[in-house]
XYZ file of C-alpha atoms in Angstrom:
734
model
C -63.365 13.145 16.705
C -63.435 8.980 17.449
C -66.116 8.183 14.904
C -63.904 10.187 12.186
C -61.378 8.072 13.533
C -62.972 4.912 12.919
C -65.207 5.461 9.994
C -64.665 3.248 6.558
C -62.826 0.427 8.738
C -63.600 -3.375 8.037
C -64.716 -4.884 10.582
C -61.661 -7.039 11.713
C -59.548 -3.651 11.206
C -62.261 -2.183 13.535
C -61.884 -4.954 15.900
C -57.914 -4.325 16.119
C -57.912 -0.634 16.641
C -60.672 -0.923 19.381
C -59.504 -3.643 21.363
C -59.021 -3.521 25.206
C -55.570 -3.459 26.585
C -54.592 -6.732 25.768
C -51.063 -8.160 23.797
C -52.586 -9.080 20.194
C -51.267 -10.242 17.484
C -52.771 -8.659 13.933
C -52.254 -11.129 10.733
C -52.027 -8.557 8.475
C -51.838 -9.933 4.249
C -50.698 -7.491 1.311
C -52.390 -4.854 1.041
C -54.576 -5.009 4.001
C -54.384 -1.454 5.602
C -51.835 -2.318 8.053
C -50.129 0.812 8.545
C -53.793 2.403 8.468
C -54.939 0.425 11.478
C -51.595 0.641 13.491
C -51.469 4.480 13.677
C -55.325 4.740 13.845
C -54.612 2.533 16.881
C -52.207 5.032 18.261
C -54.348 7.593 17.851
C -57.845 5.844 19.186
C -55.576 5.243 22.698
C -54.828 9.009 22.663
C -58.102 10.172 21.411
C -59.729 8.538 23.487
C -58.027 9.225 27.086
C -56.604 5.658 27.856
C -52.866 6.898 27.527
C -51.048 10.070 27.142
C -48.660 10.064 23.777
C -45.479 9.605 25.701
C -46.693 6.010 27.348
C -46.660 4.713 23.826
C -43.279 2.987 22.284
C -43.904 2.084 18.508
C -41.325 0.227 16.534
C -41.000 0.253 13.022
C -38.584 -1.402 10.849
C -37.258 1.548 8.603
C -36.952 5.688 9.640
C -39.501 6.503 6.356
C -42.179 4.309 7.960
C -41.178 5.846 11.581
C -41.579 9.136 9.838
C -45.020 8.238 7.771
C -46.554 7.160 10.721
C -45.866 10.382 12.962
C -47.268 12.270 9.773
C -50.346 10.213 10.045
C -50.938 10.387 13.862
C -50.137 14.161 13.401
C -52.977 14.686 10.556
C -55.477 12.575 13.137
C -54.808 14.480 16.130
C -53.632 17.885 17.551
C -51.106 17.140 19.358
C -47.083 17.624 19.245
C -46.099 14.208 18.316
C -42.099 15.230 18.593
C -40.900 13.443 21.997
C -43.024 10.235 21.039
C -41.098 7.672 21.231
C -41.541 6.069 17.578
C -38.710 4.566 15.493
C -36.698 1.754 14.531
C -34.971 -0.965 16.157
C -31.863 0.704 16.508
C -32.975 4.236 16.384
C -34.842 3.712 19.691
C -32.077 1.958 21.485
C -29.699 4.884 20.023
C -32.183 6.922 22.065
C -31.816 4.867 25.282
C -28.072 4.978 25.329
C -27.493 8.525 24.259
C -29.594 9.076 27.166
C -28.249 6.977 29.927
C -25.132 6.509 28.114
C -22.889 5.947 32.102
C -24.935 3.272 32.363
C -24.280 1.822 29.177
C -20.206 2.406 29.937
C -20.290 4.509 26.500
C -18.661 7.827 25.979
C -21.143 10.863 25.737
C -20.450 11.447 22.215
C -20.091 7.659 21.131
C -20.204 7.625 17.188
C -22.195 4.561 15.136
C -19.644 2.318 12.529
C -21.953 1.647 9.172
C -21.207 -1.483 7.370
C -18.355 -0.271 5.824
C -16.827 1.280 8.354
C -17.394 -1.522 10.547
C -15.587 -3.769 7.626
C -12.891 -1.324 7.708
C -11.850 -1.754 11.707
C -12.075 -5.654 11.163
C -9.356 -5.201 8.102
C -7.636 -3.235 10.676
C -7.413 -5.709 13.171
C -6.741 -8.255 11.354
C -3.577 -6.717 9.980
C -2.770 -5.741 13.082
C -2.265 -9.491 14.227
C -0.908 -10.218 10.991
C -3.948 -12.820 10.194
C -4.635 -13.704 6.652
C -7.554 -12.567 5.055
C -7.625 -15.324 2.204
C -8.314 -17.518 4.964
C -9.945 -15.647 7.128
C -12.207 -13.051 4.927
C -13.212 -9.810 6.338
C -16.758 -10.480 5.737
C -16.836 -13.583 6.975
C -15.412 -12.110 10.217
C -17.856 -9.871 10.276
C -20.623 -12.004 9.705
C -19.848 -14.173 12.611
C -19.249 -10.853 14.786
C -22.749 -9.887 14.361
C -24.608 -12.825 14.229
C -23.058 -13.736 17.320
C -24.295 -10.190 18.444
C -27.850 -10.483 16.960
C -28.209 -13.917 19.255
C -26.909 -11.990 22.590
C -23.771 -13.314 22.539
C -20.566 -11.626 23.658
C -17.175 -13.625 22.774
C -16.738 -15.139 25.812
C -20.509 -16.615 25.540
C -19.426 -18.036 22.431
C -18.900 -21.763 22.515
C -15.948 -23.088 20.003
C -16.122 -26.464 18.688
C -13.046 -26.445 16.298
C -9.668 -24.297 15.980
C -11.268 -22.181 12.966
C -13.331 -21.158 15.595
C -11.479 -20.272 18.197
C -9.622 -18.245 15.810
C -12.762 -16.050 14.665
C -13.693 -15.554 18.709
C -10.317 -13.798 18.804
C -11.306 -11.763 16.459
C -14.445 -11.158 18.131
C -12.482 -10.263 21.498
C -10.025 -8.073 19.508
C -12.996 -6.249 17.759
C -14.762 -5.340 21.264
C -11.200 -4.225 22.912
C -10.845 -2.008 19.652
C -14.542 -0.592 19.671
C -14.348 0.257 23.477
C -10.846 1.809 23.173
C -12.639 4.545 20.423
C -15.542 4.530 21.998
C -17.970 3.915 18.801
C -20.746 1.334 18.132
C -22.100 -0.841 15.387
C -25.386 -1.338 14.837
C -25.820 -4.913 16.055
C -24.132 -3.268 19.381
C -26.790 -0.866 19.573
C -29.295 -3.148 20.524
C -27.421 -5.779 22.364
C -25.891 -3.101 24.705
C -29.839 -1.495 25.049
C -30.752 -5.157 26.094
C -27.722 -5.766 28.616
C -28.518 -2.544 30.197
C -31.911 -3.139 30.923
C -30.957 -6.694 31.859
C -28.794 -5.460 34.762
C -29.993 -1.764 36.102
C -33.322 -3.162 37.755
C -34.380 0.927 38.251
C -33.836 1.635 35.000
C -35.652 -1.477 32.991
C -38.585 -0.898 35.632
C -38.730 2.965 34.930
C -39.517 1.917 30.973
C -41.796 -0.366 32.051
C -44.299 1.759 33.908
C -43.701 4.206 31.499
C -44.475 2.235 28.074
C -47.426 0.346 29.119
C -48.270 -0.269 25.006
C -45.945 -1.059 22.884
C -46.719 -1.576 19.017
C -44.304 -3.540 16.725
C -44.578 -3.284 12.789
C -43.285 -6.028 10.371
C -43.047 -8.123 13.183
C -42.344 -11.273 10.855
C -38.561 -9.628 10.464
C -37.991 -9.479 14.082
C -34.871 -11.531 14.948
C -34.109 -12.466 18.181
C -32.085 -10.706 20.282
C -35.002 -7.870 19.048
C -37.609 -10.312 20.195
C -36.002 -10.688 23.567
C -35.763 -6.929 23.695
C -39.059 -6.814 23.214
C -40.080 -9.473 26.022
C -37.627 -7.243 28.800
C -39.147 -4.292 27.995
C -42.914 -5.756 28.154
C -41.989 -7.343 31.415
C -43.524 -10.743 30.223
C -43.711 -12.443 33.336
C -44.610 -9.530 35.671
C -47.490 -8.935 37.023
C -48.340 -5.720 34.976
C -46.748 -6.614 31.730
C -47.286 -4.053 28.731
C -49.823 -4.406 26.197
C -48.172 -5.269 23.289
C -49.506 -5.091 19.570
C -47.330 -6.298 16.953
C -48.480 -6.518 13.597
C -46.892 -8.937 10.903
C -47.282 -11.169 7.870
C -45.667 -14.406 8.392
C -46.264 -15.093 4.247
C -44.233 -11.957 4.118
C -41.077 -13.291 5.725
C -38.269 -12.609 3.364
C -35.575 -11.694 5.367
C -33.737 -15.075 6.620
C -30.201 -14.110 5.368
C -30.644 -10.679 8.080
C -31.260 -13.359 11.051
C -35.254 -12.747 10.396
C -36.910 -15.510 12.699
C -40.574 -16.291 11.872
C -40.864 -18.559 14.604
C -40.913 -15.153 16.606
C -44.696 -14.878 15.424
C -45.688 -18.419 17.226
C -43.147 -17.556 20.005
C -45.584 -14.488 20.709
C -48.543 -15.743 20.902
C -46.760 -18.676 23.602
C -45.178 -16.225 26.009
C -47.958 -13.516 25.881
C -50.690 -15.603 26.430
C -52.456 -14.424 23.292
C -55.878 -15.874 23.096
C -56.910 -14.440 19.637
C -55.166 -13.404 16.325
C -57.123 -11.232 14.018
C -56.374 -11.535 10.381
C -56.718 -8.629 8.051
C -57.413 -10.357 4.823
C -59.446 -7.985 2.707
C -56.857 -6.597 0.101
C -57.376 -2.835 -1.380
C -54.189 -2.770 -3.661
C -54.997 -6.103 -5.847
C -57.499 -7.203 -8.464
C -59.016 -10.627 -7.952
C -57.037 -12.601 -10.113
C -54.021 -11.296 -9.118
C -54.603 -12.613 -5.607
C -55.712 -15.919 -6.268
C -52.980 -16.584 -7.932
C -51.110 -15.249 -5.024
C -53.055 -17.534 -2.572
C -52.359 -20.481 -4.808
C -48.914 -20.317 -4.665
C -48.522 -19.269 -0.628
C -50.765 -22.315 -0.037
C -48.024 -24.724 -1.025
C -46.433 -23.357 1.978
C -46.798 -25.582 5.200
C -44.955 -23.617 7.631
C -47.535 -20.637 7.882
C -50.414 -19.137 10.257
C -52.662 -19.450 8.165
C -54.815 -16.340 5.861
C -56.688 -15.689 2.456
C -56.393 -12.963 0.664
C -59.859 -11.624 -1.023
C -60.840 -7.972 -2.317
C -64.562 -6.551 -2.902
C -62.740 -5.117 -6.252
C -63.045 -6.566 -10.305
C -61.580 -10.313 -10.947
C -59.426 -7.863 -13.146
C -57.300 -9.155 -15.660
C -55.468 -12.641 -15.921
C -52.057 -12.849 -15.325
C -49.776 -12.652 -18.610
C -47.390 -15.302 -18.912
C -44.211 -15.019 -21.845
C -41.882 -17.553 -22.253
C -38.715 -16.192 -24.633
C -36.320 -18.135 -26.699
C -33.549 -16.219 -24.328
C -32.874 -13.126 -22.011
C -32.944 -11.124 -24.598
C -35.903 -12.269 -26.341
C -37.628 -11.939 -22.864
C -36.599 -8.491 -22.517
C -37.810 -7.330 -25.997
C -41.582 -8.476 -24.893
C -41.325 -6.392 -21.410
C -39.689 -3.775 -23.725
C -42.765 -3.996 -26.474
C -45.215 -3.820 -23.436
C -43.831 -1.359 -21.656
C -44.424 1.191 -24.490
C -47.911 -0.195 -25.446
C -48.904 0.641 -21.751
C -47.476 3.868 -21.802
C -48.927 4.641 -25.029
C -52.086 3.681 -22.590
C -51.388 7.226 -20.192
C -49.814 4.570 -17.607
C -46.844 6.440 -16.075
C -43.225 4.681 -16.054
C -43.269 5.113 -12.552
C -46.238 2.879 -11.794
C -44.835 -0.010 -13.938
C -42.100 -2.298 -11.785
C -39.219 -4.962 -13.255
C -38.729 -7.398 -10.853
C -35.707 -10.076 -10.915
C -34.536 -11.915 -8.247
C -31.084 -11.938 -8.737
C -28.901 -8.626 -9.420
C -27.300 -10.557 -11.887
C -30.114 -10.643 -14.107
C -30.370 -6.753 -14.452
C -27.279 -6.346 -17.115
C -29.425 -7.199 -20.172
C -32.540 -5.669 -19.213
C -30.730 -2.376 -18.692
C -28.690 -2.950 -21.539
C -31.789 -3.808 -23.655
C -33.636 -0.503 -22.026
C -30.751 1.502 -22.884
C -30.933 0.527 -26.448
C -34.592 1.314 -26.848
C -34.202 5.084 -24.733
C -36.645 4.180 -22.162
C -36.042 6.093 -19.159
C -35.198 3.274 -15.823
C -34.047 3.818 -12.349
C -32.409 0.998 -10.386
C -34.239 1.143 -7.085
C -32.035 0.998 -4.219
C -28.831 2.193 -5.600
C -26.260 4.005 -3.795
C -28.423 6.383 -1.427
C -26.999 9.880 -0.387
C -25.397 9.152 2.963
C -23.420 6.504 1.373
C -21.990 8.654 -1.881
C -18.181 8.323 -1.638
C -17.852 12.398 -1.070
C -20.613 12.287 1.451
C -19.153 9.893 3.587
C -15.845 11.882 3.054
C -17.395 14.818 4.598
C -19.219 13.084 7.321
C -15.661 11.737 8.738
C -14.552 15.063 9.090
C -17.520 15.860 11.443
C -17.026 12.914 13.245
C -13.637 13.695 13.659
C -14.522 16.842 15.187
C -17.123 15.895 17.520
C -15.135 12.459 18.044
C -11.381 12.859 17.341
C -10.745 8.844 18.913
C -12.725 7.833 15.810
C -9.917 5.913 13.998
C -12.354 4.539 10.788
C -12.769 8.191 10.515
C -9.353 9.555 10.557
C -7.706 6.845 8.217
C -10.659 7.783 5.374
C -9.305 11.677 5.522
C -6.405 11.766 6.909
C -4.755 11.863 3.449
C -8.058 13.272 1.645
C -7.526 15.347 -0.107
C -4.313 14.258 -0.544
C -1.861 16.099 1.970
C 1.303 14.275 1.363
C 0.691 11.200 3.922
C 2.376 8.321 2.552
C 1.407 4.620 3.713
C 4.861 4.475 5.712
C 4.249 7.407 8.118
C 0.333 5.864 7.854
C 1.965 1.998 9.322
C 4.093 4.322 11.987
C 1.224 5.477 13.260
C -0.798 2.632 13.800
C 2.063 0.745 15.394
C 2.269 4.280 17.748
C -0.888 3.925 18.369
C -0.803 0.021 19.095
C 1.964 -0.057 21.668
C 0.492 2.829 23.819
C -2.994 1.056 23.460
C -4.549 4.429 22.287
C -6.358 6.253 19.301
C -5.040 7.127 16.235
C -5.382 11.114 17.062
C -3.458 10.742 20.277
C -0.771 9.016 18.787
C -0.883 11.679 15.747
C -0.983 14.803 18.386
C 1.739 13.343 20.994
C 3.996 12.532 17.665
C 3.109 16.303 17.117
C 4.019 17.824 20.488
C 7.132 15.827 20.713
C 8.892 18.529 18.391
C 10.536 15.674 16.962
C 13.450 17.009 14.675
C 13.673 14.703 12.393
C 10.744 14.714 11.308
C 10.342 14.132 7.212
C 7.785 15.668 4.818
C 5.637 12.834 5.746
C 5.247 13.643 9.683
C 4.693 17.546 8.385
C 2.031 15.874 6.551
C 0.810 14.202 9.567
C 1.528 17.681 11.690
C -0.541 19.577 9.133
C -3.559 17.622 9.265
C -3.508 17.661 13.331
C -3.256 21.449 13.100
C -6.597 21.319 10.345
C -8.977 19.359 12.577
C -7.752 21.349 15.647
C -9.021 24.682 13.708
C -11.964 22.976 12.844
C -13.127 21.552 16.328
C -12.219 25.138 17.501
C -15.461 26.595 19.039
C -16.993 24.064 17.133
C -19.714 23.421 20.082
C -21.015 27.359 19.816
C -21.578 27.001 16.065
C -25.208 26.334 14.271
C -25.065 22.800 12.732
C -25.188 24.116 8.868
C -22.161 26.405 10.050
C -20.079 23.700 10.919
C -20.880 21.746 7.897
C -19.967 24.789 5.614
C -16.565 25.198 7.562
C -15.749 21.246 7.213
C -16.541 21.330 3.471
C -14.190 24.693 2.786
C -11.776 24.163 5.144
C -11.038 20.463 4.267
C -10.366 21.220 1.009
C -13.353 18.846 -0.316
C -14.881 21.691 -2.270
C -11.785 22.932 -3.878
C -10.699 19.521 -5.137
C -14.185 18.064 -6.504
C -14.144 21.489 -8.399
C -10.874 20.499 -10.071
C -12.286 16.994 -10.921
C -13.593 16.920 -14.364
C -16.430 15.059 -13.504
C -16.914 16.810 -10.036
C -19.821 18.758 -10.403
C -22.458 16.102 -9.397
C -20.133 15.981 -6.445
C -20.314 19.176 -5.728
C -24.212 19.655 -5.648
C -24.157 16.624 -3.478
C -21.750 18.486 -0.819
C -23.855 21.441 -1.095
C -26.860 19.213 -0.500
C -25.280 18.056 3.113
C -25.670 21.819 4.277
C -29.702 21.615 2.904
C -29.853 18.208 5.406
C -28.149 19.945 8.004
C -30.558 22.671 7.702
C -33.695 20.526 7.492
C -32.097 18.300 10.187
C -31.941 21.504 12.750
C -35.943 22.669 11.674
C -36.999 18.924 12.201
C -35.050 17.359 15.121
C -35.675 17.973 18.895
C -31.644 17.741 19.062
C -29.989 19.394 16.859
C -26.469 18.922 17.614
C -23.633 17.579 15.668
C -23.790 14.538 17.465
C -27.099 13.654 16.658
C -26.821 14.955 12.918
C -24.230 12.185 12.891
C -26.357 9.419 14.124
C -29.140 10.177 12.121
C -26.835 10.176 9.146
C -25.788 6.257 10.455
C -29.359 5.204 10.920
C -30.213 6.936 7.426
C -27.393 5.126 5.567
C -29.314 1.773 4.239
C -32.156 3.405 3.688
C -34.109 2.881 0.257
C -34.284 6.469 -1.176
C -36.573 6.749 -4.261
C -35.237 8.500 -6.761
C -36.961 12.262 -8.232
C -37.467 13.638 -11.472
C -38.058 12.018 -14.729
C -40.602 9.550 -15.097
C -38.870 5.922 -15.258
C -39.588 2.688 -14.955
C -38.416 0.546 -11.655
C -36.160 -1.702 -11.773
C -35.273 -3.616 -8.423
C -34.719 -7.318 -6.846
C -38.109 -9.010 -5.677
C -36.501 -7.893 -2.048
C -35.900 -4.232 -2.763
C -39.570 -3.993 -3.510
C -41.413 -5.630 -0.693
C -43.728 -2.415 0.911
C -44.043 -0.699 -3.027
C -46.714 -1.570 -5.097
C -47.257 -0.437 -8.830
C -50.188 -0.138 -11.211
C -48.051 -2.787 -13.726
C -45.237 -5.697 -12.402
C -42.656 -7.325 -14.665
C -41.645 -10.670 -12.789
C -38.779 -12.046 -14.769
C -36.682 -14.904 -14.863
C -38.976 -17.424 -13.620
C -36.970 -20.543 -13.965
C -35.420 -23.290 -11.745
C -32.483 -22.460 -10.150
C -33.341 -18.842 -10.643
C -36.723 -18.188 -8.644
C -36.744 -20.564 -6.622
C -33.087 -20.246 -6.591
C -30.131 -22.755 -6.159
C -29.054 -22.068 -3.061
C -32.861 -22.840 -2.129
C -33.679 -26.263 -3.311
C -32.108 -28.641 -0.943
C -33.558 -26.488 2.187
C -37.150 -27.332 2.594
C -36.668 -24.225 4.931
C -35.085 -22.182 2.200
C -37.535 -23.201 -0.702
C -40.465 -21.856 1.654
C -38.548 -18.549 1.732
C -38.362 -18.450 -1.791
C -41.733 -19.237 -1.948
C -42.607 -16.407 0.364
C -40.502 -13.724 -2.342
C -42.863 -15.108 -4.892
C -45.968 -14.293 -2.708
C -44.214 -10.599 -2.474
C -43.913 -10.184 -6.161
C -47.452 -10.855 -7.115
C -48.594 -8.978 -4.256
C -47.015 -5.525 -5.619
C -48.860 -5.522 -8.792
C -52.496 -3.788 -8.636
C -54.051 -4.270 -12.202
C -51.522 -6.200 -14.465
C -49.067 -8.834 -13.694
C -46.900 -10.476 -16.302
C -44.506 -13.500 -15.077
C -42.088 -14.215 -17.759
C -39.025 -16.644 -18.248
C -36.468 -17.680 -20.819
C -35.695 -21.373 -22.356
C -32.033 -20.050 -21.944
C -30.289 -17.656 -20.239
C -26.641 -16.309 -20.786
C -25.577 -16.180 -16.536
C -22.480 -15.794 -14.589
C -20.371 -16.002 -18.077
C -22.476 -19.413 -19.502
C -25.753 -19.966 -21.397
C -27.955 -21.632 -18.834
C -30.918 -23.987 -20.054
C -33.251 -24.045 -17.508
C -36.896 -25.541 -17.182
C -40.144 -23.166 -15.823
C -40.114 -22.409 -12.254
C -42.753 -24.708 -10.588
C -44.201 -21.581 -8.996
C -45.480 -21.505 -12.640
C -46.858 -24.854 -12.114
C -48.687 -24.260 -8.635
C -50.678 -21.491 -10.369
C -54.118 -22.492 -11.679
C -54.358 -22.514 -15.455
C -57.858 -20.485 -15.582
C -55.614 -17.534 -14.126
C -53.334 -17.030 -16.853
C -53.109 -16.149 -20.304
C -49.859 -17.452 -21.939
C -48.171 -15.280 -24.681
C -45.728 -17.243 -25.723
C -45.332 -19.428 -28.873
C -44.649 -22.171 -26.602
C -48.092 -21.565 -24.679
C -49.764 -24.471 -22.887
C -46.167 -25.825 -22.483
C -46.570 -25.794 -18.533
C -43.264 -26.281 -15.877
C -44.515 -30.138 -15.524
C -42.907 -30.063 -19.186
C -39.486 -30.687 -20.263
C -37.258 -29.332 -23.407
C -34.883 -30.719 -25.071
C -32.389 -28.094 -27.193
C -31.408 -28.169 -30.334
C -28.801 -25.319 -31.304
C -28.464 -23.471 -34.380
C -26.224 -20.646 -34.356
C -27.978 -18.022 -31.858
C -31.516 -20.043 -33.047
C -32.643 -22.162 -30.231
C -35.482 -24.882 -30.771
C -37.389 -26.212 -27.795
C -39.230 -29.935 -28.698
C -41.662 -30.736 -25.957
C -40.791 -33.931 -23.997
C -43.536 -35.689 -21.751
C -41.172 -36.724 -18.300
C -41.727 -40.077 -16.676
C -40.570 -38.372 -12.944
C -40.941 -34.859 -11.278
C -39.219 -32.484 -12.815
C -37.782 -31.207 -9.596
C -37.250 -34.409 -7.890
C -35.275 -36.842 -10.333
C -35.350 -40.327 -8.546
C -32.807 -43.037 -8.214
C -28.983 -41.912 -9.958
C -30.929 -38.809 -11.471
C -30.920 -37.210 -8.119
C -28.101 -35.401 -8.033
C -28.556 -33.660 -11.775
C -30.210 -30.705 -12.902
C -30.752 -28.772 -16.262
C -28.038 -26.065 -16.540
C -25.312 -28.022 -14.368
C -21.573 -28.036 -15.582
C -20.279 -30.576 -15.877
C -17.176 -33.043 -17.072
C -16.802 -36.418 -18.802
C -13.498 -38.309 -18.908
C -13.707 -38.612 -22.916
C -16.074 -35.693 -24.040
C -14.813 -32.876 -21.823
C -17.034 -30.223 -19.955
C -20.513 -29.566 -21.236
C -23.887 -28.554 -19.598
C -26.979 -30.313 -19.245
C -29.407 -29.213 -21.104
C -32.400 -32.132 -20.781
C -32.877 -35.397 -19.025
C -35.689 -37.905 -19.388
C -36.494 -41.572 -17.492
C -35.823 -42.148 -13.815
C -34.126 -44.718 -11.817
C -31.522 -46.227 -13.882
C -33.226 -45.719 -17.036
C -32.331 -42.180 -16.559
C -30.334 -40.271 -19.010
C -29.507 -36.462 -19.978
C -28.668 -34.835 -22.743
C -25.486 -32.465 -22.634
C -24.140 -30.034 -24.780
C -20.627 -30.682 -24.660
C -17.914 -27.664 -25.955
C -16.172 -29.632 -28.374
C -17.960 -32.599 -28.709
C -21.466 -31.378 -29.373
C -24.582 -32.714 -28.047
C -24.847 -35.773 -26.491
C -27.270 -38.726 -24.568
C -25.745 -40.261 -22.450
C -27.016 -43.024 -19.526
C -26.106 -41.394 -15.925
C -25.510 -45.323 -14.935
C -22.780 -45.347 -17.422
C -21.248 -42.058 -17.693
C -19.640 -41.183 -14.670
C -20.144 -37.395 -14.879
C -18.427 -34.924 -12.853
C -20.387 -31.975 -11.415
C -18.065 -28.685 -11.697
């Protein structure tokens, strides 16, 4: 058995899998077989008798990855994996809190707020405090709260340096009180409360440290600070017998800084866990040689990296195809023509991906594909548990399990419509606020008071209370699918969508929810309603790939992480678009953009297209951008230019002559770097909208010269196109 587990491994994979009990950092490049290494390490530890399956804790970043890991282990070993602790950070912390809800200070049936529910609660809190949400935008307050939690800080721990932050802290405190009152937690709270519980409860902490002597973490480069601190606490860093922590990651694929991912955790791990050796998985089993060589050349420009060099035993393959279109419509037409040509060679559409840096780019691409009658699928669209009708049904189910959930109540108290107006809701919220209780408690109290002056609105509230009470009758003794069926019928959701003109798809989704409950019963250790609702919350936000018709895959570069395709089209390779404008003045931001480029390139197995446009309509304006610096970082020998301006590289400039819809680009050799115009020109860029005192508003379409000799060409809305000396033009950026 051991021999079969270790068959066909390369030396580095074998070393990582068979390492004695110690902490190790496995630096795994794209397509290097990291999932196989991680799962085989678990199987090897169990099969060789070093540990029992329940002494292993394995952390992944998606539920899909956790399920895949369990399937692979089941295929390798004749064991029951259902009781193993394998899941996401949030899933594992939820398991801890469910088991020790009293120690965590939570109700047994606590519910999890998804992003939308959390936002709804913040809206209610700000309204209750009479706060202007224009001055304090809801998403900014949400970000402040989540960022504080992911940094391990409660409201009382955050230091306010100004009055604005003091207001945010006030909202954070009110939010904490409301969550405690309703017995709900958000995603960040799962991890923070789990960390706090283990940190203060020595008995509990020692129990889990003794139990989990092997901890494995996938996608370690995506961990935030709190996740790393949680890992250190559970592993017993600094104790006499710390756990052996096996982390797999790739700093070159760290692309989630906007979610709090901290690439510094990899270097901290080396220091904190006394890592003697880093094992590098550099042999790539996915892409041809030219694709890897080009990707290596780009990522090598980053200075803050641990360092590795991908290689393959496969062929060098084809050169990267680069196309520069006159505009974004021309770029799209080229992509469509190439897709059709590949189709004619029997390459399925599903094995082709069209990637873009920004969602705003997809409009022209989708329009072109629609007109060409090419089926496509936007990967990462609305997911099952986030669909409106499903969220309605889940809200009813949440009230059955936990009636004090205000967000759930507000979502469906008048859906389907039952005559409950805004005034009645305001009265209910005022009563709950005055009595410091949940909306459900206020509603039931209102109904039991037998108010003779109750109007039709109050009767509507009473009807809703009676409906939920009837749904809750004997619910704990019913099978989960039967509970769901009862809710769908009694709530009125099924009749409501039957009467809707376009309700057929929503009805199918509601019926599929019953199927989801049935499958959950067969697959889960805990088939309770609370467990199912937890499953739904944790699954929300996962990337659910569509099924059915063969279709071209459209997605952002971020969404492409972890996927691979025969052919990849990477569009919009222009300065200001990729790399994005927001990154150009920040070295850390630019390095992350370059990591995004690296991720995009390494999604391709056999063929990679890089496309750009000399002008594109974006955000309602025509932009004239120069080619992305990333093109300039790829050696010429790995590329084949297909456009009529072939050979003009990213370090060329262009003057734009406008003749209707026809753009003619003339090559101009610049005297200074394309990204770092010197002297007075440093604050200006091509595509920037500016205002001139005499000529009005215009767009910078070209520039040349340096220092006091720098000048720009501006296409003004009314005055036409003019060259102006920057030293004297006195332009104002818009």
